[in-house]
mmCIF file of C-alpha atoms in Angstrom:
data_model
loop_
_atom_site.group_PDB
_atom_site.id
_atom_site.type_symbol
_atom_site.label_atom_id
_atom_site.label_comp_id
_atom_site.label_asym_id
_atom_site.label_seq_id
_atom_site.Cartn_x
_atom_site.Cartn_y
_atom_site.Cartn_z
ATOM 1 C CA MET A 1 4.154 -155.071 2.324
ATOM 2 C CA LYS A 2 7.293 -153.376 0.590
ATOM 3 C CA GLU A 3 9.521 -156.076 1.742
ATOM 4 C CA PHE A 4 7.242 -158.730 0.619
ATOM 5 C CA VAL A 5 6.942 -157.266 -2.972
ATOM 6 C CA GLU A 6 10.819 -157.105 -2.924
ATOM 7 C CA GLN A 7 11.213 -160.699 -1.923
ATOM 8 C CA VAL A 8 8.870 -162.366 -4.202
ATOM 9 C CA GLY A 9 8.983 -159.791 -7.114
ATOM 10 C CA ILE A 10 6.044 -158.939 -9.330
ATOM 11 C CA LYS A 11 5.220 -159.141 -13.154
ATOM 12 C CA ASP A 12 6.176 -155.908 -15.122
ATOM 13 C CA ASN A 13 2.489 -155.445 -15.967
ATOM 14 C CA ALA A 14 1.206 -155.372 -12.348
ATOM 15 C CA SER A 15 0.005 -152.200 -10.959
ATOM 16 C CA LEU A 16 1.797 -151.185 -7.823
ATOM 17 C CA ALA A 17 -0.573 -148.213 -7.638
ATOM 18 C CA ALA A 18 -3.275 -150.713 -6.315
ATOM 19 C CA LEU A 19 -1.125 -151.417 -3.112
ATOM 20 C CA ASP A 20 -0.309 -149.345 -0.092
ATOM 21 C CA LEU A 21 3.265 -150.481 0.244
ATOM 22 C CA GLU A 22 3.396 -149.253 3.755
ATOM 23 C CA ARG A 23 0.670 -151.451 4.705
ATOM 24 C CA THR A 24 1.330 -154.412 7.225
ATOM 25 C CA LEU A 25 0.525 -157.741 5.801
ATOM 26 C CA LYS A 26 -1.715 -159.828 7.667
ATOM 27 C CA PRO A 27 -1.286 -163.687 8.039
ATOM 28 C CA GLU A 28 -3.455 -165.689 5.633
ATOM 29 C CA ALA A 29 -4.840 -162.537 3.921
ATOM 30 C CA ARG A 30 -5.310 -162.383 0.217
ATOM 31 C CA TYR A 31 -4.002 -159.434 -1.687
ATOM 32 C CA TYR A 32 -5.236 -158.412 -5.156
ATOM 33 C CA LEU A 33 -2.778 -156.909 -7.699
ATOM 34 C CA PRO A 34 -4.480 -155.807 -10.941
ATOM 35 C CA LEU A 35 -2.531 -155.249 -14.236
ATOM 36 C CA LYS A 36 -1.394 -151.829 -15.174
ATOM 37 C CA ARG A 37 -4.019 -149.623 -16.717
ATOM 38 C CA SER A 38 -3.521 -146.146 -17.985
ATOM 39 C CA ASP A 39 -7.113 -145.486 -17.399
ATOM 40 C CA ALA A 40 -7.489 -146.825 -13.857
ATOM 41 C CA ILE A 41 -9.375 -144.606 -11.485
ATOM 42 C CA SER A 42 -7.730 -143.652 -8.204
ATOM 43 C CA LEU A 43 -9.875 -144.305 -5.225
ATOM 44 C CA ASN A 44 -8.088 -141.428 -3.264
ATOM 45 C CA LYS A 45 -8.029 -138.860 -6.250
ATOM 46 C CA GLY A 46 -10.714 -139.875 -8.526
ATOM 47 C CA THR A 47 -13.681 -137.398 -9.166
ATOM 48 C CA VAL A 48 -17.320 -138.121 -9.080
ATOM 49 C CA GLU A 49 -17.401 -138.043 -12.756
ATOM 50 C CA ASP A 50 -14.588 -140.450 -12.913
ATOM 51 C CA PHE A 51 -16.383 -142.835 -10.977
ATOM 52 C CA MET A 52 -19.512 -142.561 -12.936
ATOM 53 C CA THR A 53 -17.759 -144.001 -15.869
ATOM 54 C CA LEU A 54 -17.815 -147.281 -14.133
ATOM 55 C CA LYS A 55 -20.905 -149.367 -15.322
ATOM 56 C CA GLY A 56 -23.592 -149.256 -12.902
ATOM 57 C CA ILE A 57 -22.388 -146.205 -10.836
ATOM 58 C CA GLY A 58 -24.682 -143.429 -10.836
ATOM 59 C CA LYS A 59 -23.995 -139.814 -9.407
ATOM 60 C CA LYS A 60 -25.167 -140.714 -5.928
ATOM 61 C CA THR A 61 -22.960 -143.754 -5.395
ATOM 62 C CA ALA A 62 -19.996 -141.964 -6.952
ATOM 63 C CA GLU A 63 -20.550 -139.042 -4.456
ATOM 64 C CA LYS A 64 -20.422 -141.713 -1.631
ATOM 65 C CA ILE A 65 -17.129 -143.005 -2.952
ATOM 66 C CA VAL A 66 -15.693 -139.435 -2.941
ATOM 67 C CA ASP A 67 -17.264 -138.588 0.405
ATOM 68 C CA TYR A 68 -15.897 -141.626 2.022
ATOM 69 C CA ARG A 69 -12.392 -140.412 1.599
ATOM 70 C CA LYS A 70 -13.178 -137.098 3.475
ATOM 71 C CA SER A 71 -12.939 -139.176 6.713
ATOM 72 C CA HIS A 72 -10.961 -142.177 5.582
ATOM 73 C CA VAL A 73 -8.000 -142.763 3.351
ATOM 74 C CA TYR A 74 -8.495 -145.876 1.007
ATOM 75 C CA THR A 75 -5.627 -148.037 1.786
ATOM 76 C CA CYS A 76 -6.466 -150.959 -0.283
ATOM 77 C CA LEU A 77 -8.908 -151.640 -3.132
ATOM 78 C CA GLU A 78 -11.107 -153.543 -0.999
ATOM 79 C CA ASP A 79 -11.921 -150.426 1.142
ATOM 80 C CA ILE A 80 -14.315 -149.462 -1.602
ATOM 81 C CA MET A 81 -16.563 -152.100 -0.043
ATOM 82 C CA ASN A 82 -16.918 -149.829 3.027
ATOM 83 C CA VAL A 83 -19.043 -147.432 0.953
ATOM 84 C CA GLU A 84 -22.717 -148.001 1.254
ATOM 85 C CA GLY A 85 -24.129 -149.660 -1.886
ATOM 86 C CA ILE A 86 -20.746 -151.388 -2.972
ATOM 87 C CA GLY A 87 -20.650 -154.909 -1.919
ATOM 88 C CA GLU A 88 -18.290 -157.755 -3.033
ATOM 89 C CA LYS A 89 -20.106 -158.340 -6.274
ATOM 90 C CA ARG A 90 -19.577 -154.641 -7.451
ATOM 91 C CA TYR A 91 -15.882 -154.592 -5.917
ATOM 92 C CA LEU A 92 -15.047 -157.565 -8.045
ATOM 93 C CA ALA A 93 -16.536 -156.110 -11.124
ATOM 94 C CA TYR A 94 -14.615 -152.688 -10.652
ATOM 95 C CA ARG A 95 -11.193 -153.802 -9.174
ATOM 96 C CA ASP A 96 -9.503 -154.023 -12.384
ATOM 97 C CA GLN A 97 -10.437 -150.463 -13.201
ATOM 98 C CA LEU A 98 -9.232 -148.896 -9.848
ATOM 99 C CA CYS A 99 -6.085 -148.015 -8.080
ATOM 100 C CA LEU A 100 -5.207 -146.061 -4.758
#
């Protein structure tokens, strides 16, 4: 991923914190790079309270997001869809507010 980013470049307002630069790119895969936000919530460091600030996320789902990382590292924003109760629709609603 790092070599790809260096070759193609990115806009100044893109959030590199949303990418795992050590990740191996997969052919024909899509990668989403949101804009930089000072209030982005880290999937790997955010608290239950942080995730509860997202519209529609209650304490139970926020705890599932935090609990997931006890046995897995979030390597991309899409990994949040591995959490029970978070499907593609919710991911799409939240992805601009998240980072790794």
